[in-house]
Tab-separated table of C-alpha atoms in Angstrom:
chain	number	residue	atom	x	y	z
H	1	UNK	CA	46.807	-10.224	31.298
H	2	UNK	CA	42.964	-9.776	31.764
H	3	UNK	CA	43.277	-11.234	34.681
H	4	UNK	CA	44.417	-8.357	36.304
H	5	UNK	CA	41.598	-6.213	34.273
H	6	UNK	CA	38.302	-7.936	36.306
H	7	UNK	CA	35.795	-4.863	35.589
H	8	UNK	CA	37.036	-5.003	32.002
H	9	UNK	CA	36.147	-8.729	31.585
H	10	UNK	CA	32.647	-7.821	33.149
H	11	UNK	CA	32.168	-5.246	30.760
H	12	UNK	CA	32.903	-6.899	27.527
H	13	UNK	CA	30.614	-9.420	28.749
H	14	UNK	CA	28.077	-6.936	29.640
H	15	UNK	CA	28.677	-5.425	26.060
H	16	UNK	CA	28.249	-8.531	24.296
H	17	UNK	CA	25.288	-9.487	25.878
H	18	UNK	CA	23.777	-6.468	25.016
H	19	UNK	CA	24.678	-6.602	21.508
H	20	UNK	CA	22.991	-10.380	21.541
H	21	UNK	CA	20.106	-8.863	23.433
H	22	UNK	CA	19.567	-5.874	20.549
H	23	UNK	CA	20.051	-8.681	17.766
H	24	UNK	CA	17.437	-10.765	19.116
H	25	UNK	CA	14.847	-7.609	19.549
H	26	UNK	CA	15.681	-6.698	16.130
H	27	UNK	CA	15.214	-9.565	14.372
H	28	UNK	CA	11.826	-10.078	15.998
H	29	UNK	CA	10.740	-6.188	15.465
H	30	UNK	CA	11.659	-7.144	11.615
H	31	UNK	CA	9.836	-9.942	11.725
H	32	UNK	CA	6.530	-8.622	13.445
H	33	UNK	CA	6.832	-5.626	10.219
H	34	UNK	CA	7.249	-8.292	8.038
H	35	UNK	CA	4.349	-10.219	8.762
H	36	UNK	CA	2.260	-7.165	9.280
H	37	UNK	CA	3.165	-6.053	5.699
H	38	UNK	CA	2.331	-9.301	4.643
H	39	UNK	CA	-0.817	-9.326	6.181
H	40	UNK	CA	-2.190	-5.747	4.939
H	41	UNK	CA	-0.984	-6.786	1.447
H	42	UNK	CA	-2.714	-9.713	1.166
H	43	UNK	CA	-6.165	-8.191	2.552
H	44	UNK	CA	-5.346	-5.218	-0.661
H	45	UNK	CA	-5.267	-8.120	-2.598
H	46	UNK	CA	-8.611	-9.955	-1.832
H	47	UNK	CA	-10.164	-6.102	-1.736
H	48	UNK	CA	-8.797	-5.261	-4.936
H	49	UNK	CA	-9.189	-8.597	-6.224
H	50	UNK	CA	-6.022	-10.114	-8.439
H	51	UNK	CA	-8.434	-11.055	-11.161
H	52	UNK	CA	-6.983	-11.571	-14.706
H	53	UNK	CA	-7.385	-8.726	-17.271
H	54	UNK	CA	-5.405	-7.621	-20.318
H	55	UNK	CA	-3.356	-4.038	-21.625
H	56	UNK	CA	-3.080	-2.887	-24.444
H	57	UNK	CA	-0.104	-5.019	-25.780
H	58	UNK	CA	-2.508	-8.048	-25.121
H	59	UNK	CA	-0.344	-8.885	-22.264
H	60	UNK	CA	-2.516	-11.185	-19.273
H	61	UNK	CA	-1.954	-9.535	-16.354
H	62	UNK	CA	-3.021	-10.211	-12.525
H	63	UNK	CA	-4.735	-6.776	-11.602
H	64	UNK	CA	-3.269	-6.624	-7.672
H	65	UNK	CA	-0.197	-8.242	-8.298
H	66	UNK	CA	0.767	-6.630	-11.509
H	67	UNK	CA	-0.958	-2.847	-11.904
H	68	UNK	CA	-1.407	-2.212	-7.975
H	69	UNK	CA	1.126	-3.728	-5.613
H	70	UNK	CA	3.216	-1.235	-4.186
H	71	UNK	CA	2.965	1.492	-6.536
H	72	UNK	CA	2.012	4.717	-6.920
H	73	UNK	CA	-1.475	5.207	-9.245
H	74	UNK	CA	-3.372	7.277	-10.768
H	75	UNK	CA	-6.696	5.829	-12.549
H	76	UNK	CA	-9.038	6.560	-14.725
H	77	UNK	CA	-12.563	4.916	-16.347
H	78	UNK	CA	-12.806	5.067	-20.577
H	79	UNK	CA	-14.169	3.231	-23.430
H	80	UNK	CA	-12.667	3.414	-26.538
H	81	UNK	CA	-16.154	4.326	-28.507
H	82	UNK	CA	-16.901	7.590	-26.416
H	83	UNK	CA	-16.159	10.859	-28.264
H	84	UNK	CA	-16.824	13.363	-25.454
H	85	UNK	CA	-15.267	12.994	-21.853
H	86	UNK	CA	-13.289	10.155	-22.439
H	87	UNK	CA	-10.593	11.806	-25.157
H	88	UNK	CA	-10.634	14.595	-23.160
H	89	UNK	CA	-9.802	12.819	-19.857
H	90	UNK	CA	-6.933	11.455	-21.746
H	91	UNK	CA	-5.523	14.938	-23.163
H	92	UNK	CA	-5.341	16.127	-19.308
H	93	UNK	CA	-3.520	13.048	-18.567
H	94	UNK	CA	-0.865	13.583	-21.007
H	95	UNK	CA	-0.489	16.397	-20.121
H	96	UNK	CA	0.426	15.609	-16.401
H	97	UNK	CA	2.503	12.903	-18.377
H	98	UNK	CA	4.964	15.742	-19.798
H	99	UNK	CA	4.929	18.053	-16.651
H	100	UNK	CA	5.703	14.565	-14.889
H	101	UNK	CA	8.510	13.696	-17.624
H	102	UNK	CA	10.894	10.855	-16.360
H	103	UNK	CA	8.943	9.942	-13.640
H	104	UNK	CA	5.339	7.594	-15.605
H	105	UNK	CA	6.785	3.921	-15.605
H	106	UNK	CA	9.119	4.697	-12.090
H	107	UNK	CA	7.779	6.803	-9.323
H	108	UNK	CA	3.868	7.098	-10.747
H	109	UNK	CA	2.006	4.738	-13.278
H	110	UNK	CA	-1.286	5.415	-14.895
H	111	UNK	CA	-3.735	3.320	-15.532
H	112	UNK	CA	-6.710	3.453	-18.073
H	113	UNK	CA	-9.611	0.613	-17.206
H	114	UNK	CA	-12.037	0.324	-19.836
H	115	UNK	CA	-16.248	0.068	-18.623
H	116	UNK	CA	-17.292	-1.060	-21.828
H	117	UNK	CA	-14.870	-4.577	-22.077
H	118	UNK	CA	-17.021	-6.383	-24.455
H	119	UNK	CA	-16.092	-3.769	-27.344
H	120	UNK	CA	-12.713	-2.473	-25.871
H	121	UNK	CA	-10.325	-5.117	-26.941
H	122	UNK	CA	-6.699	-4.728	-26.562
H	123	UNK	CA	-6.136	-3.886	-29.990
H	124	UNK	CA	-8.983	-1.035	-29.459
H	125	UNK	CA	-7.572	0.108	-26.111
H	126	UNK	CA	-4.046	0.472	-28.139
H	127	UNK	CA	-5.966	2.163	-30.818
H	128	UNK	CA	-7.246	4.315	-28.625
H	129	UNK	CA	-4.092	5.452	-26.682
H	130	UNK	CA	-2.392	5.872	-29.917
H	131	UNK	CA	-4.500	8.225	-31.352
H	132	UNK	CA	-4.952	10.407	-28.252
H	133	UNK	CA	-1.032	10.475	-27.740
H	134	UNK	CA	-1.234	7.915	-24.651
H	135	UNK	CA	0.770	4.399	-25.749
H	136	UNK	CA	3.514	5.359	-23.589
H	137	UNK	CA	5.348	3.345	-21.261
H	138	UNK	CA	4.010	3.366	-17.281
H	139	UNK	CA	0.862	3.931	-18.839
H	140	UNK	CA	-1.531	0.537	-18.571
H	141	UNK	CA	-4.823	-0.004	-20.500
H	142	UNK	CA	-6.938	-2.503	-19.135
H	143	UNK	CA	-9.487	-4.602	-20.740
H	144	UNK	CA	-10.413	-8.269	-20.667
H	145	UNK	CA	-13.683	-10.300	-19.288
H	146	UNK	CA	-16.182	-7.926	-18.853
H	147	UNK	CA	-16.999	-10.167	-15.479
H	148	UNK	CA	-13.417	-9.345	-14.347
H	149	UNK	CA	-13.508	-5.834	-15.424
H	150	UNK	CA	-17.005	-4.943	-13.715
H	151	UNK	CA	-15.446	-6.946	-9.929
H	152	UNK	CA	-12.582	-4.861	-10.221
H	153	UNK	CA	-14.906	-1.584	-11.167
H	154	UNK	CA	-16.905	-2.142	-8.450
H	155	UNK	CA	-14.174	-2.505	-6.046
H	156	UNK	CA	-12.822	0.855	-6.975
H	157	UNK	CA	-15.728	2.113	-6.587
H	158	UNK	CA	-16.590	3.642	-10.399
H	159	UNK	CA	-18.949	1.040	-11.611
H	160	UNK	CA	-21.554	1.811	-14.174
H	161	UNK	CA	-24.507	0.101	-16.246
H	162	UNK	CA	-24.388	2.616	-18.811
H	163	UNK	CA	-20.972	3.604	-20.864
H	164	UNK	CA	-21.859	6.713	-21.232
H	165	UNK	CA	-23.072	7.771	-17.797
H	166	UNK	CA	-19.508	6.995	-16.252
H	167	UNK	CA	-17.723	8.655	-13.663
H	168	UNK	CA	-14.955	11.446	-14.830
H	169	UNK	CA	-13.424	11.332	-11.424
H	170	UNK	CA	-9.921	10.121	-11.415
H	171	UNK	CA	-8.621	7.877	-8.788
H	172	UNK	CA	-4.811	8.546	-7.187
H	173	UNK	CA	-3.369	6.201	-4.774
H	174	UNK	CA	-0.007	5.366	-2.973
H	175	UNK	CA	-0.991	1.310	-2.581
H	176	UNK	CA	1.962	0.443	-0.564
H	177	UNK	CA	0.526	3.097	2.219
H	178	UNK	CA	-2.953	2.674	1.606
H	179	UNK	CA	-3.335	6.133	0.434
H	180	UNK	CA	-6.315	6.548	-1.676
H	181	UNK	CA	-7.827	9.856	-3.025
H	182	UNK	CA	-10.306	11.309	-5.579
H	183	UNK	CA	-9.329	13.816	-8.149
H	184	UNK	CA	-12.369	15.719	-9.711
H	185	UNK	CA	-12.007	16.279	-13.192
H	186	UNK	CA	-12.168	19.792	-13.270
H	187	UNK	CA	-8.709	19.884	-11.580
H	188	UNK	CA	-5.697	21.518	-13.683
H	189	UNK	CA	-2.863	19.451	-14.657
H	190	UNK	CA	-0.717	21.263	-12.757
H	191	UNK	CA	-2.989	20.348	-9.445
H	192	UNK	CA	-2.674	17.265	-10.436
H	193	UNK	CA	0.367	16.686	-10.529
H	194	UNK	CA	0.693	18.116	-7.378
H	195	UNK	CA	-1.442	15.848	-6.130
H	196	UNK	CA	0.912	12.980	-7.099
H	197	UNK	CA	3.967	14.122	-6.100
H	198	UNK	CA	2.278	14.188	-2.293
H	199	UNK	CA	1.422	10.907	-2.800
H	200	UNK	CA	5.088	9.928	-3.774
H	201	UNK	CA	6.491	12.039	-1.174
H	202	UNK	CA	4.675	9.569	0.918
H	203	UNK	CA	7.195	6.440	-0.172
H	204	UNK	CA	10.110	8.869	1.094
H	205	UNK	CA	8.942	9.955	4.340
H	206	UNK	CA	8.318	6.016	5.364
C-alpha cells in the first residue's frame, strides 16, 4: 500500500529524522546544563568551604553540603553570652518565623552561626534558641571548631576578633541562583520577609 503513497514515505522519514535530530540536541543541551550546574556548585562549595561544624542537636554537619546547597537562607552572627544585640536579633527573626509560618524548614531556612565557638557549644547554642523562642525546625545553629567557624566567617564575609564588636547585618541568599544580599538590621520584619519571598520567587521563575 505505501507504495503507492511515495511523498508519504519521504515524510515519515523526514519526521523521524527530525525527531532523532531534536533527541540528540536535547540530550546534549541537558547535558551541557548539567555539567554547568555541576561546575558552579562545586566552585560554591570550595568558596563557601564544606568544613565540618555542629547545630544545636550536636548533629556534625558539612556546612556547603548540608546548611547551603540549594536552598534558600537567611543568616545571622550570635554568641550565646551576649545580652544586647544578639537576643534581640533573634526576637526579629521569630518574628519573620510566624509571618513566614509553614514555610522555615521548606521554602526558607535560617541559620544562626555562632563567633564566639570556643564557649558556644551545642548544648549552649540549644540553650540559647530555647530561651529566646528559636529551637524550631528549619532553623540551624552552628557551632563547632572555632578554626572551622572563623574560615566559614570569613568567607561570608562577617568575621570578627572581638564578640562583641560583631556585625548585626543579616545575610539572605537564594544559593542555588547565586543570589546573595545584605539585610541591615534596622529593617522591619515585615521587610524582611519581603525580602525572602523575592528571593524564593527566584526558584519559581527558573
Amino acid at each position: 500500500m505505501f507504495k503507492r503513497f511515495p511523498n508519504l514515505l519521504a515524510g515519515i522519514a523526514a519526521s523521524a529524522a527530525m525527531l532523532v535530530s531534536i533527541s540528540a540536541t536535547t540530550v546534549a543541551v541537558a547535558s551541557t546544563a548539567s555539567a554547568d550546574n555541576a561546575a558552579a556548585e562545586a566552585k560554591a562549595r570550595n568558596y563557601f568551604t564544606n568544613l565540618e561544624v555542629i547545630d544545636q542537636n550536636g548533629q556534625r554537619l558539612d556546612f556547603y553540603d548540608d546548611v547551603l546547597k540549594g536552598k534558600v537562607v537567611a543568616i545571622n552572627f550570635i554568641f550565646t553570652n551576649c545580652q544586647g544585640a544578639c537576643p534581640l536579633m533573634t526576637k526579629n527573626l521569630t518574628f519573620v518565623r510566624d509571618m513566614m509560618e509553614g514555610e522555615v524548614g521548606k521554602s526558607i531556612h535560617f541559620v544562626s552561626i555562632s563567633i564566639d565557638p570556643t564557649r558556644d557549644t551545642p548544648a549552649a547554642m540549644k540553650a540559647f534558641a530555647q530561651a529566646n523562642d528559636a529551637d524550631h525546625a528549619g532553623w540551624t545553629w552552628i557551632t563547632g571548631d572555632p578554626d572551622n567557624l572563623a574560615a566559614i566567617v570569613k568567607k561570608l564575609g562577617s568575621y570578627t576578633d572581638d564578640p562583641e564588636a560583631h556585625t548585626t547585618q543579616m545575610l539572605a541568599a537564594n544559593v542555588r541562583t547565586a543570589h546573595w544580599t545584605k539585610i541591615a538590621p534596622n529593617v522591619p520584619p515585615q521587610g524582611v520577609v519581603q525580602r525572602l519571598q523575592m528571593l524564593i520567587e527566584e526558584d519559581a521563575a527558573n
